[in-house]
Short mmCIF file of N, CA, C and O and ligand atoms in Angstrom, two decimals:
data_model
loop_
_atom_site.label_atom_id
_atom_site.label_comp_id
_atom_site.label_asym_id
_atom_site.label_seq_id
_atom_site.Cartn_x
_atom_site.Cartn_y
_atom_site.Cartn_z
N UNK A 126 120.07 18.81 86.10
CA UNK A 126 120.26 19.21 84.69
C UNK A 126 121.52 18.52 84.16
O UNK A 126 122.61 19.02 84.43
N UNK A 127 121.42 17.16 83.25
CA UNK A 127 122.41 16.63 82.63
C UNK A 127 123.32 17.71 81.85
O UNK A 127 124.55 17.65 81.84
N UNK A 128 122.76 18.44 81.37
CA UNK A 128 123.01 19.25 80.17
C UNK A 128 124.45 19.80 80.78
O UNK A 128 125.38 19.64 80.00
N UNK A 129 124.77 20.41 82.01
CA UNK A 129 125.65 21.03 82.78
C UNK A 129 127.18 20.03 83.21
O UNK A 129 128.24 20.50 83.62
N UNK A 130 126.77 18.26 82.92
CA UNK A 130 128.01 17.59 83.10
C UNK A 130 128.39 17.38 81.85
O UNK A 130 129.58 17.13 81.65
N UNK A 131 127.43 17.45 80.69
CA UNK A 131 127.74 17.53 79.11
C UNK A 131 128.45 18.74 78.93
O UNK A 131 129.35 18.58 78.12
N UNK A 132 128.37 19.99 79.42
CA UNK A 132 128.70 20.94 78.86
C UNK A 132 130.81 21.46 79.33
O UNK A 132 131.73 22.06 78.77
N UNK A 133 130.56 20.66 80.79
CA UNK A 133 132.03 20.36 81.40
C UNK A 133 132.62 19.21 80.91
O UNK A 133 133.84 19.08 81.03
N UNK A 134 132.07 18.48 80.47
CA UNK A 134 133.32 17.64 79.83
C UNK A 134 133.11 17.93 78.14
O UNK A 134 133.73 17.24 77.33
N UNK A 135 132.39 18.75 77.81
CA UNK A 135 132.92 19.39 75.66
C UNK A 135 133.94 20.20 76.39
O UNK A 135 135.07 19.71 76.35
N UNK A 136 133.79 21.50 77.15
CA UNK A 136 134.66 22.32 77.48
C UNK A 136 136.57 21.37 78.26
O UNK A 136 137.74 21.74 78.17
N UNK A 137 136.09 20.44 78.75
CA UNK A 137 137.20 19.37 78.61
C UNK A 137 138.17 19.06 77.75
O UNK A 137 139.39 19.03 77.88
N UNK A 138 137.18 18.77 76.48
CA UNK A 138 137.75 18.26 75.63
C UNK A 138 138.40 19.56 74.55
O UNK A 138 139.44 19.55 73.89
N UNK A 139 137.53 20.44 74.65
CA UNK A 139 138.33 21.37 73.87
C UNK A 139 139.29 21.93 74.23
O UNK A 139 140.02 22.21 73.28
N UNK A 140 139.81 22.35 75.53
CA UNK A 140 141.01 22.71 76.45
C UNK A 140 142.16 21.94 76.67
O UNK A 140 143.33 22.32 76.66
N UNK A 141 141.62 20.58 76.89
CA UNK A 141 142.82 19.46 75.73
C UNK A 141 143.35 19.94 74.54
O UNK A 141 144.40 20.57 74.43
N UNK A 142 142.53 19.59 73.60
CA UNK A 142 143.18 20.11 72.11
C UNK A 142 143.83 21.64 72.16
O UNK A 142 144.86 22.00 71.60
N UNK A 143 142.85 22.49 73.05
CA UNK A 143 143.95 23.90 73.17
C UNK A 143 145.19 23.58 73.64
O UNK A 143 146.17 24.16 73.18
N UNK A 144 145.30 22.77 74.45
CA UNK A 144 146.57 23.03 75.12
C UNK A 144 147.68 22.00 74.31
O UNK A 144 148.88 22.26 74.20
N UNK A 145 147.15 21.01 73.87
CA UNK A 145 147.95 20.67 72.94
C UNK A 145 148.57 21.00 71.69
O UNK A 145 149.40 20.28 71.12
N UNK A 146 147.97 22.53 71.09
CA UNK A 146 148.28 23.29 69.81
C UNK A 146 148.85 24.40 70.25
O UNK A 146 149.34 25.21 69.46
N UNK A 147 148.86 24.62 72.06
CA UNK A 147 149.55 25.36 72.61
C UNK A 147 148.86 27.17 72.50
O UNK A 147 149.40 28.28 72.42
N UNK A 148 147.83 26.81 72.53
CA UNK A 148 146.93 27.81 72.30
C UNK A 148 146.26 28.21 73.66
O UNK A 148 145.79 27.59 74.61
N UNK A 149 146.43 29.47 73.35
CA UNK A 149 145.78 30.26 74.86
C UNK A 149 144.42 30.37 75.48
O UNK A 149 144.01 30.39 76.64
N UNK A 150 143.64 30.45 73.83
CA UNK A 150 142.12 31.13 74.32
C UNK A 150 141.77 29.70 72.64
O UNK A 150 142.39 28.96 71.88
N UNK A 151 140.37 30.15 72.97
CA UNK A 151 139.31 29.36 72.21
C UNK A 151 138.26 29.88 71.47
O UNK A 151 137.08 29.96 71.82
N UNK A 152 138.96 30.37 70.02
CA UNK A 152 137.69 31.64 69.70
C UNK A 152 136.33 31.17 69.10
O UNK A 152 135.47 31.99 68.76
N UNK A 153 136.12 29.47 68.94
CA UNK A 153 135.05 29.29 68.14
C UNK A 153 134.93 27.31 68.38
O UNK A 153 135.61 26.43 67.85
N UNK A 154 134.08 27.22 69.13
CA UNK A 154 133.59 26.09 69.30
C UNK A 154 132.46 25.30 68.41
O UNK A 154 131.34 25.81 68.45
N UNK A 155 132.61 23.98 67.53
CA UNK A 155 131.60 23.67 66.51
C UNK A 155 130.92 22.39 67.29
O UNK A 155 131.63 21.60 67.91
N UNK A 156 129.61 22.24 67.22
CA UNK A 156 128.96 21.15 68.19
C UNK A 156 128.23 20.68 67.20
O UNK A 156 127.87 21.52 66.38
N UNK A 157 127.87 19.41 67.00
CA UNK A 157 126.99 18.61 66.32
C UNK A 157 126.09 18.21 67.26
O UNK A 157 126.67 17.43 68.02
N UNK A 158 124.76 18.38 67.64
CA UNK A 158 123.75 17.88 68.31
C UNK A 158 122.83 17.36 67.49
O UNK A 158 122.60 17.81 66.37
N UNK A 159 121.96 15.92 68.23
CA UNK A 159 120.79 15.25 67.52
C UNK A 159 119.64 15.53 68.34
O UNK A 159 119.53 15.74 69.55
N UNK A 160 118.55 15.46 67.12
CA UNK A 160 117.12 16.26 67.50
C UNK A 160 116.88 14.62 68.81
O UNK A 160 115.83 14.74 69.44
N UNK A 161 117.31 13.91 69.00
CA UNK A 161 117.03 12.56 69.64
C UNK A 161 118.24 12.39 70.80
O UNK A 161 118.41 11.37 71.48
N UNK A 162 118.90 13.42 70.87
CA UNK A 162 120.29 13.30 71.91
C UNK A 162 120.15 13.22 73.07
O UNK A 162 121.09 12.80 73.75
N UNK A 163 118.77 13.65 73.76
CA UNK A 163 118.13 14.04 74.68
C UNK A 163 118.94 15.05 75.03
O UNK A 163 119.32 15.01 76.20
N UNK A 164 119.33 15.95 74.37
CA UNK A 164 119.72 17.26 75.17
C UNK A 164 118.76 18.40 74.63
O UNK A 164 118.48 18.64 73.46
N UNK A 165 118.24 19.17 76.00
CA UNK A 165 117.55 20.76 75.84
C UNK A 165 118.83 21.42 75.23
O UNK A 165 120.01 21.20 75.52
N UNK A 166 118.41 22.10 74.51
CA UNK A 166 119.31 22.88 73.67
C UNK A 166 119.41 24.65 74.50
O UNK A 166 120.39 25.39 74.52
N UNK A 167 118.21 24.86 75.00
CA UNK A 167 118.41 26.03 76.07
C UNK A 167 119.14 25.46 76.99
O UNK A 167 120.20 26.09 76.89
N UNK A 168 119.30 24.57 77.95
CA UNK A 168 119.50 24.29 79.21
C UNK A 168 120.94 23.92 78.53
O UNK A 168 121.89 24.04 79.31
N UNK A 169 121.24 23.52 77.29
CA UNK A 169 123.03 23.37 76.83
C UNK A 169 123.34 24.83 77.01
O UNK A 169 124.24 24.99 77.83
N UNK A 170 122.84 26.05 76.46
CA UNK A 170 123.26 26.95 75.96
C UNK A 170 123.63 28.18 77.12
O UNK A 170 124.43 29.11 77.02
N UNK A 171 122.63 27.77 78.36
CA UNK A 171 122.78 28.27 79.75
C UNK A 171 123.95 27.77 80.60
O UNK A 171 124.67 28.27 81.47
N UNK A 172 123.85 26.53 79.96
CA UNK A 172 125.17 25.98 80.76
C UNK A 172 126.62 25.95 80.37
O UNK A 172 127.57 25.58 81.06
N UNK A 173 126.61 26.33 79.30
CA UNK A 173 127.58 27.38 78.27
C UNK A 173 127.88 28.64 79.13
O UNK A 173 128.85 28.77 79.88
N UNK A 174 127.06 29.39 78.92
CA UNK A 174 126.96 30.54 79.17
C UNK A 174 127.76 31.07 80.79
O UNK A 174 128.49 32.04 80.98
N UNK A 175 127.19 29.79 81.98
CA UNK A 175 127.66 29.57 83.29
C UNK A 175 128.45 29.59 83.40
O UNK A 175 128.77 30.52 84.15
N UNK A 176 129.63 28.72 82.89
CA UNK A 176 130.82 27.75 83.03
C UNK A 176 131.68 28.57 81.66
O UNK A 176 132.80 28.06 81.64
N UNK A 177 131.58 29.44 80.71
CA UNK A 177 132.26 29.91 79.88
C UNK A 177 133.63 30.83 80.39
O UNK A 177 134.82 30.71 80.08
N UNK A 178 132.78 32.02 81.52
CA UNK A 178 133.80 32.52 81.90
C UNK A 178 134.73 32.00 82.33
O UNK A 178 135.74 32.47 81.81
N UNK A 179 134.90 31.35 82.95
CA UNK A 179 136.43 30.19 84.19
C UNK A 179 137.37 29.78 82.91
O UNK A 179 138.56 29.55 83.11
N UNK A 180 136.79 29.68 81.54
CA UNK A 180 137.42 28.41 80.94
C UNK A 180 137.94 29.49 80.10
O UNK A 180 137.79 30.70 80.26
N UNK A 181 138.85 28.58 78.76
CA UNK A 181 139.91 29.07 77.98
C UNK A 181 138.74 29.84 76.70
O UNK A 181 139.08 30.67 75.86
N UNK A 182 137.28 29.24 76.92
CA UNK A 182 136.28 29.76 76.33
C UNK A 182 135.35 31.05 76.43
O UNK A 182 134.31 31.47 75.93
N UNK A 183 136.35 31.47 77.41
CA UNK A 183 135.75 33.09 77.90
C UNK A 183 135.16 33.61 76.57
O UNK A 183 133.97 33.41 76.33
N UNK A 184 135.91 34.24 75.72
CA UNK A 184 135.37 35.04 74.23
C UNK A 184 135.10 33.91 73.37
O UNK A 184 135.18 34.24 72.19
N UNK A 185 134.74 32.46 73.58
CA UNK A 185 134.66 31.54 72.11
C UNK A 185 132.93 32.00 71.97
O UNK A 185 132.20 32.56 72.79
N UNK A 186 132.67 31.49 70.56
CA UNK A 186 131.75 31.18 70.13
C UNK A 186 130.92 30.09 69.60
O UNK A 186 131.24 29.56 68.54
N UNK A 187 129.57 29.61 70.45
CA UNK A 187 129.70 28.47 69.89
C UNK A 187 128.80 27.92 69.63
O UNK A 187 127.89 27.85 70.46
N UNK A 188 128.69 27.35 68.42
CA UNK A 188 128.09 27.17 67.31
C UNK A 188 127.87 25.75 67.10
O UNK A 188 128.80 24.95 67.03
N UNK A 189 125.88 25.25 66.95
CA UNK A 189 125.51 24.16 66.83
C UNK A 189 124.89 23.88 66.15
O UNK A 189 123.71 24.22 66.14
N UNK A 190 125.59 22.92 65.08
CA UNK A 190 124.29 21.93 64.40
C UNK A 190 123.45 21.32 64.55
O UNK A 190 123.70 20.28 65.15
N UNK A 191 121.87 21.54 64.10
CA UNK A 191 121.29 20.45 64.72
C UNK A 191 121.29 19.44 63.81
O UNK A 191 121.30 19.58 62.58
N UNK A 192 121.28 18.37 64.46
CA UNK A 192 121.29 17.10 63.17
C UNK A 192 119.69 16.66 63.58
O UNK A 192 119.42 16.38 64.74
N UNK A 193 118.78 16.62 62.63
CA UNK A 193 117.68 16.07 62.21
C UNK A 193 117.67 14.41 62.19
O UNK A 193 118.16 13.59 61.41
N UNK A 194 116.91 14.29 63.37
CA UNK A 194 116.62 12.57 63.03
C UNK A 194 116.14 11.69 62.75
O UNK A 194 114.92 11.60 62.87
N UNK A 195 116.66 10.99 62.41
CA UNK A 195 116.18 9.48 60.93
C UNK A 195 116.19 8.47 61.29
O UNK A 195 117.13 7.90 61.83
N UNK A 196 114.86 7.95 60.98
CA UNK A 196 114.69 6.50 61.70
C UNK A 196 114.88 5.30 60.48
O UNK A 196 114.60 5.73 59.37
N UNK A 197 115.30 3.92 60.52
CA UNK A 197 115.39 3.49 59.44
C UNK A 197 114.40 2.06 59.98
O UNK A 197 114.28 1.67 61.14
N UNK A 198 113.66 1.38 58.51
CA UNK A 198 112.31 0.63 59.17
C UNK A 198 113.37 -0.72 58.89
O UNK A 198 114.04 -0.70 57.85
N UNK A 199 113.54 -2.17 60.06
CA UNK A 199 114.17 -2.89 59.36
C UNK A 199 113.49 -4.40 58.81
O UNK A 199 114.00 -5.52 58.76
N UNK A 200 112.08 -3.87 58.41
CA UNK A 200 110.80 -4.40 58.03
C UNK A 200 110.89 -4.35 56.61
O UNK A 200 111.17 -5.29 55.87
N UNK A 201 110.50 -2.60 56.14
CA UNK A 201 110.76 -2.50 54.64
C UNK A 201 111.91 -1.80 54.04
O UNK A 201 112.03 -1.65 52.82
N UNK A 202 113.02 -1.24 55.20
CA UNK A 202 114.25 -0.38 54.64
C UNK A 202 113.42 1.12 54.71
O UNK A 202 114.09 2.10 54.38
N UNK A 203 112.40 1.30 55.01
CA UNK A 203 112.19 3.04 54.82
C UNK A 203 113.34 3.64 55.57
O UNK A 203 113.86 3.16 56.58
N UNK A 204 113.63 4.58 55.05
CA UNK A 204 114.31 5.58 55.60
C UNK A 204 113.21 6.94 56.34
O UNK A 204 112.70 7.51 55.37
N UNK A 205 112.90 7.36 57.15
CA UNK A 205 112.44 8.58 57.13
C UNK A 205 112.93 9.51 58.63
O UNK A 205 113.62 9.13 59.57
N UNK A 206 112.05 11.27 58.31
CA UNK A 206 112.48 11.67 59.68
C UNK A 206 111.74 11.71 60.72
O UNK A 206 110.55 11.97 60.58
N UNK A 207 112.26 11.47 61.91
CA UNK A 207 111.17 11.15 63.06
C UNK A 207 112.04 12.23 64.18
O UNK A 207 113.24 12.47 64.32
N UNK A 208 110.94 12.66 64.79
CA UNK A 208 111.67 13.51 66.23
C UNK A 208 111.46 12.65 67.09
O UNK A 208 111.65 13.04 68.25
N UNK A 209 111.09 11.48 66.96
CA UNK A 209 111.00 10.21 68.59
C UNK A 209 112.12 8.86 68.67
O UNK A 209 112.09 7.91 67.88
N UNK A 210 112.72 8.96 69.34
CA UNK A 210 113.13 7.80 69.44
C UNK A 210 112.25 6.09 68.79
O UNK A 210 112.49 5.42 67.78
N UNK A 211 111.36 5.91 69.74
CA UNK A 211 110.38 5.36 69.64
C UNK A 211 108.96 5.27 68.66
O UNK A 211 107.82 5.37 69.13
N UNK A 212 109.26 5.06 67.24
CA UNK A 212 108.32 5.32 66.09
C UNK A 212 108.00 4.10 65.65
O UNK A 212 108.58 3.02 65.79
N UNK A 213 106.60 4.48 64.88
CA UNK A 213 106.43 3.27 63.80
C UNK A 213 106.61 3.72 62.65
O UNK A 213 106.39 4.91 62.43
N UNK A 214 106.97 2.99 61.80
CA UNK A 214 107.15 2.89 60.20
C UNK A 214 106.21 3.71 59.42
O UNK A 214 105.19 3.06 59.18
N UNK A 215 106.17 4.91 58.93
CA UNK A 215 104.94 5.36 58.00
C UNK A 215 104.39 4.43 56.84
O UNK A 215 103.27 4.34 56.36
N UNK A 216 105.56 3.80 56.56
CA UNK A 216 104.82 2.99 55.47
C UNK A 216 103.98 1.76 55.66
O UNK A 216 102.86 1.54 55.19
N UNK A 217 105.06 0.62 56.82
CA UNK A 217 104.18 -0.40 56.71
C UNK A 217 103.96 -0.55 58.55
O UNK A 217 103.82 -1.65 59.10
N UNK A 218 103.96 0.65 59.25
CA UNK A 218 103.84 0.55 60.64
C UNK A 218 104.34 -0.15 61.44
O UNK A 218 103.89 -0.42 62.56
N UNK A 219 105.49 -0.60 60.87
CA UNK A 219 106.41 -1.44 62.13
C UNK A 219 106.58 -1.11 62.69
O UNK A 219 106.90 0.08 62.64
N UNK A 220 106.57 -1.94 64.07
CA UNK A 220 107.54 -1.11 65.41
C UNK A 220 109.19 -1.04 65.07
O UNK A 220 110.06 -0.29 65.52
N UNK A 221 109.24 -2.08 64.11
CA UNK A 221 111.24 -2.19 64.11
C UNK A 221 111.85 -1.14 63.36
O UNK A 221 112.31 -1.26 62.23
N UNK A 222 111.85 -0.54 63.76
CA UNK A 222 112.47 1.11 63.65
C UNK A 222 113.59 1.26 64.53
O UNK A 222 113.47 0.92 65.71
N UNK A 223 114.75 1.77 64.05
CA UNK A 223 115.61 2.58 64.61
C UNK A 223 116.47 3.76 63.93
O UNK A 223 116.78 3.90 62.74
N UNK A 224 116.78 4.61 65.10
CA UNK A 224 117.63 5.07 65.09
C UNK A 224 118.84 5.60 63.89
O UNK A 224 119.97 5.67 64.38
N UNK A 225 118.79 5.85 62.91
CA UNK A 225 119.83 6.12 62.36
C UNK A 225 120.56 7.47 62.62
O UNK A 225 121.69 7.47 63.12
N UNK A 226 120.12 8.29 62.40
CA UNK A 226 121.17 9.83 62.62
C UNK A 226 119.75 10.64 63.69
O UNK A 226 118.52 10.57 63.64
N UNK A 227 120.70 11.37 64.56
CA UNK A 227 120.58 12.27 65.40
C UNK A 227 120.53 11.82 66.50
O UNK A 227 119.72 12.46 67.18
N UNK A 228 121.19 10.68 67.25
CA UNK A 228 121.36 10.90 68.27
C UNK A 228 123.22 11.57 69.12
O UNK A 228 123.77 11.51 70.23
N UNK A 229 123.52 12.10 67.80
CA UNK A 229 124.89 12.47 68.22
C UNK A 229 125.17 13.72 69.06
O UNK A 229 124.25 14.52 69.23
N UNK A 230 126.28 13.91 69.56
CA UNK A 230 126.61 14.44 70.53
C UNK A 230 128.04 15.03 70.73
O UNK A 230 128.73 14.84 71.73
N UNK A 231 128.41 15.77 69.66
CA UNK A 231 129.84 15.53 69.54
C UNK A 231 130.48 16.72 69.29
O UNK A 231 129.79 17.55 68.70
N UNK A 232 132.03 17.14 69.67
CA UNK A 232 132.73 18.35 69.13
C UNK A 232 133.08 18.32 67.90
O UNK A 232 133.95 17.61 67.40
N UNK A 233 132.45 19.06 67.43
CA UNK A 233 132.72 18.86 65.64
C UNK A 233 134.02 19.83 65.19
O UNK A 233 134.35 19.95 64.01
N UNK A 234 134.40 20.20 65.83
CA UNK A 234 135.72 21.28 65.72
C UNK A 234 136.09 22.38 66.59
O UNK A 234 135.54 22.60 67.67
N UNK A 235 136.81 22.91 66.21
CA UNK A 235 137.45 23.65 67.61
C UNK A 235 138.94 24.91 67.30
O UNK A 235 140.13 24.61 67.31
N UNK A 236 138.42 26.10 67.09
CA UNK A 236 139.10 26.94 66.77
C UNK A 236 139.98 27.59 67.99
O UNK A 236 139.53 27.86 69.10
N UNK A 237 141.45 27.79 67.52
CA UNK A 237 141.89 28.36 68.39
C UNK A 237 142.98 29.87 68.30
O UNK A 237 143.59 30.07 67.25
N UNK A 238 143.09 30.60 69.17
CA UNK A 238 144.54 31.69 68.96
C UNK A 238 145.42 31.41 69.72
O UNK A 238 146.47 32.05 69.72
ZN1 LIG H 538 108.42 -0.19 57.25
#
């Protein structure tokens, strides 16, 4: 389960910034996830749940966006949303599609006391 070395190094990174604002505990964790991130969003939220107690995140809360993802065609410029990595164009069925938003993965903020 990837989801479990993702979830030790966000908790990483937020215990950094705690300790650099000199802050004890971590009451509210903000996550940006993409529908294309390849992350299970249960198997994140279990592995949260595991690894919460040990950390400065004992009582945080934490809270995820999902970001919806958008493929862009670079055939005709469509913009649209796709849940696959791997799409064709609705309009003119290209394979040359990519990627624009949701494959992110990121601490979007980080509350502390
Ligand atoms: Zn197209």
């Amino acid at each position: 389960m990837h989801e479990m070395s993702i979830v030790v190094s966000i908790i990483d990174i937020a215990e950094n910034e705690a300790k650099k604002a000199h802050a004890e505990k971590i009451s509210e964790l903000e996550l940006d996830i993409g529908t294309v991130s390849g992350i299970e969003l249960n198997a994140l939220n279990f592995a949260f749940e595991s690894v919460k107690p040990q950390t400065m995140l004992k009582n945080a809360e934490i809270k995820i966006n999902i970001i919806y993802a958008k493929s862009k065609c670079e055939d005709c410029s469509f913009e649209y949303k796709t849940d696959n990595v791997y799409n064709l164009c609705p309009k003119c069925n290209s394979y040359r599609t990519h990627i624009i938003q949701g494959k992110e993965m990121k601490v979007k903020s980080i509350s502390v006391d």
